[in-house]
Coordinates of C-alpha atoms in Angstrom, one line a residue:
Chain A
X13 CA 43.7 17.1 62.4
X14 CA 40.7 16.3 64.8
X15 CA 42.4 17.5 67.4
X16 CA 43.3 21.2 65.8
X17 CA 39.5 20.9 65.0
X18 CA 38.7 20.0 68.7
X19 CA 41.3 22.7 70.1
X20 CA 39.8 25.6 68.0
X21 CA 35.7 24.8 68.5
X22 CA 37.0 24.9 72.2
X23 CA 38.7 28.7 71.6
X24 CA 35.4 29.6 70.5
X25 CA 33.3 28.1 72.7
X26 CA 35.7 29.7 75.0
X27 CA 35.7 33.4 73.5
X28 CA 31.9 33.2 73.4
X29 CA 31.4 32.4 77.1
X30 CA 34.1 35.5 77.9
X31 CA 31.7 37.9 75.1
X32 CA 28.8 36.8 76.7
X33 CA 29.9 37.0 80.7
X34 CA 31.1 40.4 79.7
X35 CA 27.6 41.4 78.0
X36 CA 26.0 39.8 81.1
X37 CA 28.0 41.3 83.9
X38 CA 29.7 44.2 82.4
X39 CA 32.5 45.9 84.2
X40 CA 32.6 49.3 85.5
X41 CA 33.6 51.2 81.9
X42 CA 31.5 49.0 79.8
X43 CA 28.9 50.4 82.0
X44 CA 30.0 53.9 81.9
X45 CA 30.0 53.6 77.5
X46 CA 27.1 51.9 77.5
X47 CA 25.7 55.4 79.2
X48 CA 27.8 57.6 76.9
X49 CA 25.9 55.4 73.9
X50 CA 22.6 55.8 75.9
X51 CA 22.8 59.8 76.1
X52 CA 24.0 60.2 72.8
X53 CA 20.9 58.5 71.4
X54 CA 18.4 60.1 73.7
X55 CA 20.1 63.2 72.8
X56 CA 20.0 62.9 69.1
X57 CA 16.4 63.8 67.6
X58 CA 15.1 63.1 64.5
X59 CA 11.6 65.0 62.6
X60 CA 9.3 62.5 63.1
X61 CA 9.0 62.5 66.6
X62 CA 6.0 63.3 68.5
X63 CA 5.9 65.2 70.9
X64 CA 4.9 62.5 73.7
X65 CA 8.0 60.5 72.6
X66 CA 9.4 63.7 72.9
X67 CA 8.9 64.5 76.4
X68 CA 9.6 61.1 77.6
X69 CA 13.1 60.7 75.8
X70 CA 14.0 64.4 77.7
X71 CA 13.0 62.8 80.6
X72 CA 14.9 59.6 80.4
X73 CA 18.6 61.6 79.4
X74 CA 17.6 63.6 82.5
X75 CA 17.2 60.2 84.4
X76 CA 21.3 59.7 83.4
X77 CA 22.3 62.7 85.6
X78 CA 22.6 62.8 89.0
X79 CA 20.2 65.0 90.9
X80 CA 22.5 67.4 92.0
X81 CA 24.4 67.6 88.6
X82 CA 25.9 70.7 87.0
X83 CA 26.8 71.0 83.1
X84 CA 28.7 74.0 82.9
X85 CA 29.5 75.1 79.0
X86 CA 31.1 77.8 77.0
X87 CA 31.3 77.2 73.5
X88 CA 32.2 78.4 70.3
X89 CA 29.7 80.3 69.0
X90 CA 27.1 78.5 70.6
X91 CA 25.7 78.5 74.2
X92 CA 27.7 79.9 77.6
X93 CA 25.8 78.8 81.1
X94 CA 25.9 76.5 83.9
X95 CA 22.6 74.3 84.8
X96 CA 22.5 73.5 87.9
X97 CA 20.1 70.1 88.9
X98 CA 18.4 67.6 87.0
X99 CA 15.3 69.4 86.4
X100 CA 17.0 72.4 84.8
X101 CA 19.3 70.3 82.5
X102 CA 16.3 68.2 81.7
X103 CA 14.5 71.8 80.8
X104 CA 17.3 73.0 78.7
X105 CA 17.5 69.6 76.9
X106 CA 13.6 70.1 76.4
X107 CA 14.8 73.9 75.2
X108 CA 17.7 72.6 72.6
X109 CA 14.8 70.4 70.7
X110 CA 12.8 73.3 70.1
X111 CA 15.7 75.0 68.0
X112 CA 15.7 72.5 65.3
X113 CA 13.9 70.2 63.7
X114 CA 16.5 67.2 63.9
X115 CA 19.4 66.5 65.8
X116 CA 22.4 64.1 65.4
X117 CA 24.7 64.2 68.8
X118 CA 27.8 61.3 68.0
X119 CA 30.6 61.0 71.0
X120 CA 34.2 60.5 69.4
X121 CA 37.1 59.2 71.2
X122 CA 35.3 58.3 74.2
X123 CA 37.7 57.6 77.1
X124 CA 37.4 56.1 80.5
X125 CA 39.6 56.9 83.3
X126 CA 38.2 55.2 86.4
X127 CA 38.8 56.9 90.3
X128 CA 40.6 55.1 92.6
X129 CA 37.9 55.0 94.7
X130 CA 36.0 52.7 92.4
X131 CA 33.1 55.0 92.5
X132 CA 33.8 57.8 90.4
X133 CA 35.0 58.0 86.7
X134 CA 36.2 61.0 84.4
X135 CA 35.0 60.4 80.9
X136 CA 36.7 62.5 77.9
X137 CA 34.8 62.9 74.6
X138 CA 34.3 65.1 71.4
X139 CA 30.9 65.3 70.5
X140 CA 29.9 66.0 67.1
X141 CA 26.6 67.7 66.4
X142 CA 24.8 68.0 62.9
X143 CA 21.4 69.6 63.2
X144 CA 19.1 69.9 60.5
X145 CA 19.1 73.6 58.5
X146 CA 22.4 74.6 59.8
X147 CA 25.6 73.6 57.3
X148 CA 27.9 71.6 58.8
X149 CA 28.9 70.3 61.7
X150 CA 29.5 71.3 65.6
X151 CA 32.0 70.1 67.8
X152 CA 33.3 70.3 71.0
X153 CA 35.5 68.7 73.8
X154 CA 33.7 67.9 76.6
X155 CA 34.8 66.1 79.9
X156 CA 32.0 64.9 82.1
X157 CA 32.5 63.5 85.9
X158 CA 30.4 59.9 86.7
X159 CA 29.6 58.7 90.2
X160 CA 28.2 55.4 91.0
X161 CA 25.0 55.6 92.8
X162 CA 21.9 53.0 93.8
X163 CA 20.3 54.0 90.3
X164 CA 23.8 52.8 88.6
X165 CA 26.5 55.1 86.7
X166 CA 25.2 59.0 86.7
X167 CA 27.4 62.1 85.4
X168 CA 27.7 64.4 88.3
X169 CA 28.9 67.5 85.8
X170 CA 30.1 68.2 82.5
X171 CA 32.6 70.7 81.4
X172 CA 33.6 72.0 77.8
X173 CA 38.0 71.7 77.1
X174 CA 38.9 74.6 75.6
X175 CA 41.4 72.9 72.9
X176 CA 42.5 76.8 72.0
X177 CA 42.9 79.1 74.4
X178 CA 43.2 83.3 73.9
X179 CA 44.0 85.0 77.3
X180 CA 43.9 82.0 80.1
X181 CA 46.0 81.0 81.8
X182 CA 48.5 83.4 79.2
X183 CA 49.6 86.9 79.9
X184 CA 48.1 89.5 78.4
X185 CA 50.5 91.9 77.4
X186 CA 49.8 95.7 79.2
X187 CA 49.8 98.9 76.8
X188 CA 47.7 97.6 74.5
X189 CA 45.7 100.8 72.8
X190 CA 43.3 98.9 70.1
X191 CA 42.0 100.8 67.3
X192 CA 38.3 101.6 67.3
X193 CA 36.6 99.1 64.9
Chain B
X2 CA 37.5 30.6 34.3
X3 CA 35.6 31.1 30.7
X4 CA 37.2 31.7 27.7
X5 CA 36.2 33.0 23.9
X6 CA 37.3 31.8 20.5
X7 CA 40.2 33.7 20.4
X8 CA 42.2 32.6 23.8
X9 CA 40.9 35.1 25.9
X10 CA 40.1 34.5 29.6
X11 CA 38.5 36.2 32.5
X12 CA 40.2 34.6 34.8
X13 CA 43.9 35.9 33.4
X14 CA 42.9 39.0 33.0
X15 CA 41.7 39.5 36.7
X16 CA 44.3 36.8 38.5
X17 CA 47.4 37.5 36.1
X18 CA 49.3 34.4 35.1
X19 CA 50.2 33.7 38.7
X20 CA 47.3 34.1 41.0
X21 CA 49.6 33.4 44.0
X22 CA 51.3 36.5 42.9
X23 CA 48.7 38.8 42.0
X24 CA 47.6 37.7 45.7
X25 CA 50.8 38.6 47.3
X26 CA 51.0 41.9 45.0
X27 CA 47.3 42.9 45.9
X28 CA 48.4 42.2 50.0
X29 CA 52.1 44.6 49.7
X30 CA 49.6 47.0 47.9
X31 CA 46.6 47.0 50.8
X32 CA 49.6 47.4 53.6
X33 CA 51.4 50.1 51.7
X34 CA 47.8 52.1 51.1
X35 CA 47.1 51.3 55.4
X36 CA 51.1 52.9 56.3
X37 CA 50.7 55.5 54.0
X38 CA 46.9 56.6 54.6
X39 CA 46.8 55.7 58.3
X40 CA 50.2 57.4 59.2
X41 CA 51.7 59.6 57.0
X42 CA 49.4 61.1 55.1
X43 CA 46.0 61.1 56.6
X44 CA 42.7 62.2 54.2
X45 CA 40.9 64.8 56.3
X46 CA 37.3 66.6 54.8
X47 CA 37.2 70.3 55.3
X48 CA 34.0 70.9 57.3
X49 CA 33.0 75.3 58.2
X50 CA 34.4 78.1 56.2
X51 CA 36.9 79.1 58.8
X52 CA 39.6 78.7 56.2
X53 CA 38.1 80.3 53.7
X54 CA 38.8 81.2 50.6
X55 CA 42.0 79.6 51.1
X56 CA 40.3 76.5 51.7
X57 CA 36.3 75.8 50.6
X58 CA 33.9 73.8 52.7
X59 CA 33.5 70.3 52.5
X60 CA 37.1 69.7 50.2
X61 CA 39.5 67.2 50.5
X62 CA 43.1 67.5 52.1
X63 CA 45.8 65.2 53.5
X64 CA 47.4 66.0 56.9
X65 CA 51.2 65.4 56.4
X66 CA 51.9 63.6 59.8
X67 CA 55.8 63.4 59.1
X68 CA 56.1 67.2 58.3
X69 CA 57.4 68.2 62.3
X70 CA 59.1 65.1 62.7
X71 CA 62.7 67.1 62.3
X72 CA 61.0 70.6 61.9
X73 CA 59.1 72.7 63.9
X74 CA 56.0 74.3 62.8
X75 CA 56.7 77.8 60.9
X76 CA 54.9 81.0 60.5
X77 CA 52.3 80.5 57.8
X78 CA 51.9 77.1 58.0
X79 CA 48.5 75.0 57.5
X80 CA 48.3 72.4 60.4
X81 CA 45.9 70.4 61.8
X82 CA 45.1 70.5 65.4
X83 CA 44.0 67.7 67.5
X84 CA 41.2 68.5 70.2
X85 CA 42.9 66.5 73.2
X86 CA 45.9 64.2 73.0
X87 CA 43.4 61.1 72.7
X88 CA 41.5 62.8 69.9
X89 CA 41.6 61.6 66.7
X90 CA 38.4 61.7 64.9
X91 CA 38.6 65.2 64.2
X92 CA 41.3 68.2 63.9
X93 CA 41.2 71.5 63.4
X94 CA 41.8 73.2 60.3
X95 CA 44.2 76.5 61.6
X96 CA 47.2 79.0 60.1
X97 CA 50.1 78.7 62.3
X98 CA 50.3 82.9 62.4
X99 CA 52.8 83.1 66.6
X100 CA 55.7 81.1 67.2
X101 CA 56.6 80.2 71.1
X102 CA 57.2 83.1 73.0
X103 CA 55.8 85.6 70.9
X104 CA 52.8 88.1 71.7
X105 CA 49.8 87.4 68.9
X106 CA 46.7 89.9 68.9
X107 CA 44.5 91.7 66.6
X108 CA 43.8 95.1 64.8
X109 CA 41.2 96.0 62.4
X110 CA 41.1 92.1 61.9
X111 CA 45.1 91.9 61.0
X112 CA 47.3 89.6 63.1
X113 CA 49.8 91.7 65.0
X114 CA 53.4 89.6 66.4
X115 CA 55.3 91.5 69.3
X116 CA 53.2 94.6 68.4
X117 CA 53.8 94.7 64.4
X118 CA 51.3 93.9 61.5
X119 CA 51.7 90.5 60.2
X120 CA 51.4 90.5 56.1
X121 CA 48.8 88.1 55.6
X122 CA 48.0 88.1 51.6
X123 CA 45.8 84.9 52.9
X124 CA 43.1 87.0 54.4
X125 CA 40.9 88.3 51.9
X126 CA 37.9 88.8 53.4
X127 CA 36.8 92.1 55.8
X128 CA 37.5 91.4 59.4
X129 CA 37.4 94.0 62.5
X130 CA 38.2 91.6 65.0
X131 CA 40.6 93.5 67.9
X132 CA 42.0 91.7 70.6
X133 CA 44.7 92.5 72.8
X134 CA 47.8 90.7 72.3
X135 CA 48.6 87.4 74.7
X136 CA 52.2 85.8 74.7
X137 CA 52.4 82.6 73.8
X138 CA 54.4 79.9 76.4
X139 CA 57.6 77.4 75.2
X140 CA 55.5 75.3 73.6
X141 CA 52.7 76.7 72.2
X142 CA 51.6 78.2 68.6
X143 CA 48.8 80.5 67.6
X144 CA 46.7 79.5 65.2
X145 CA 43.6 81.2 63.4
X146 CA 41.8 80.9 60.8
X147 CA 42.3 83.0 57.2
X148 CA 38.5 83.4 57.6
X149 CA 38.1 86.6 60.3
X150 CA 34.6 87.8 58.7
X151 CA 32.8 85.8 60.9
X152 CA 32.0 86.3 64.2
X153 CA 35.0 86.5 66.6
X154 CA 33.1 84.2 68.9
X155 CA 32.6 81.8 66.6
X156 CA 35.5 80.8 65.3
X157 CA 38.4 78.6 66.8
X158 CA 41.4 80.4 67.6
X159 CA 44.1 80.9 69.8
X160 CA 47.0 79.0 71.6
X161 CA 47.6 75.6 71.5
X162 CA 50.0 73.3 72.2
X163 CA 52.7 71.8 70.0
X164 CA 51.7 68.7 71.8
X165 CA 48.7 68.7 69.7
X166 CA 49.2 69.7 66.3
X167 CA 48.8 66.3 64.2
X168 CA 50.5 67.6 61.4
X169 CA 50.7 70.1 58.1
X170 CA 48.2 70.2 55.6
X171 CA 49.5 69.3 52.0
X172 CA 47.2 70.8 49.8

């Protein structure tokens, strides 16, 4: 019986130090979610902020791209447009606050897929979007490229997946004479 | 466990005669509701009015995950689509209205297969929508929703793989 006791404080002690070498020295995903968590909260909003806290919150989610990075979007019945550059996604970040009051951003399904190279990652994620005044929710695939630079994990770009598609990559059939609406 | 006067006890009445069954009864119970609720028939909230009327915003369905195990997905059909193969969280709502090879597009709002009017007693509301038709590949379905009032570009729709539908909608 004392041993059982003495072989299962040992597990623990031993599944502690693996939880808290992973929270100390965490590997190249746990890196890259900790970033997905970090943008989702700087990019969710809430009423009560000022405007200073604000400002600097904009600053810091543009402080997770990479300088040269480009978010290219199309979505459904929302905004189409590429931003080229930190300081233009950081200005349309600044831009999307304006339009509502309060802003819940939630990534779903987040996964990892690392380069082989060790220094890039592709990240898939469905982000789900509730803003204050508007009835129900937003959603929308989105696949976003990391690289490892000096400053840590940054996205290089992000891209909306189209989960339907209408005309691309299908053929649109020729002849088609629509009615005037 | 407390009793009254007249033989009556607590504990009985919440453990049964036979705790150790009860116990065992309450554990076949909890893994039956986690096989049947986690993979066959999945609870799904209906969030947007893309379905509407057919469906209102913010009721309750079940997605039937064994319904295309042996069958394939038919005309008319309610299924839920996944966003990506590793999605789960949330699925589109959509009316299976083109089959695999077929050419889907839209007139006055009406859903037209290989050129001819679909009779859709589903859509109630006004639509002008008009869209040229697109064929769809080997394994792919058109989907829409029975709500075309809205805004075309606001509203889900179009081809998507069998690959990703999660299942059929039982309500």
């Amino acid at each position: 019986m004392k041993r059982v006791l003495w072989l299962m404080a040992a597990a623990l002690v031993v599944a502690g130090a693996v939880l808290l070498w992973r929270q100390l020295f965490p590997g190249p995903e746990a890196r890259i979610r900790q970033r997905m968590t970090r943008l989702q909260d700087l990019a969710s909003f809430s009423g009560s902020e000022g405007n200073l806290a604000a400002l600097a919150n904009v600053q810091r989610l543009g402080n997770l791209f990479a300088e040269d990075a480009q978010v290219s979007v199309d979505l459904v019945g929302g905004p189409k447009g590429t931003w080229t550059g930190r300081d233009n996604i950081v200005r349309a970040a600044a831009a999307v606050r304006r339009l509502s009051n309060a802003m819940k951003v939630e990534f779903l399904d987040v996964t990892v897929a690392l380069g082989a190279d060790g220094q890039s990652a592709t990240v898939e994620a469905t982000v789900k979007v509730v803003a204050e005044g508007s009835d129900g929710l937003w959603v929308e695939d989105l696949r976003f490229e990391f690289i490892e630079t000096e400053e840590g994990w940054l996205i290089r770009s992000v891209k909306n997946i189209r989960t339907l598609t209408f005309a691309e990559p299908g053929r649109v059939v020729a002849g088609f004479d629509p009615r005037p609406a | 466990m407390e009793g009254n006067g007249d033989g009556f006890s607590l504990g009985k009445l919440v453990y049964g005669t036979s705790p150790r069954r009860t116990l065992l009864r309450a554990a076949v119970l909890a893994a039956l509701c986690l096989i049947v609720f986690k993979f066959m028939f999945v609870p799904a909230r209906v969030d947007g009015g893309s379905m509407a009327p057919t469906y209102s915003n913010h009721g309750l369905n079940l997605i039937n995950r064994m319904a295309y195990l042996q069958n394939k997905p038919q005309r008319g059909d309610v299924v839920a689509i996944r966003l990506r193969e590793t999605g789960h969280s949330i699925v589109l709502m959509k009316r299976v209205v083109g089959l695999p090879g077929e050419a889907i597009g839209f007139q006055n709002g009406r859903v037209t297969v290989d050129g001819q009017l679909l009779d859709e007693p589903y859509v109630q509301l006004p639509s002008d929508w008009e869209r040229a038709p697109v064929v769809c590949g080997p394994d792919e379905y058109f989907v829409v929703g029975d709500n075309r009032s809205m805004l075309m570009d606001g509203h889900w729709f179009g081809r998507a793989k069998a690959s990703l539908i999660a299942g059929k909608m039982v309500l």
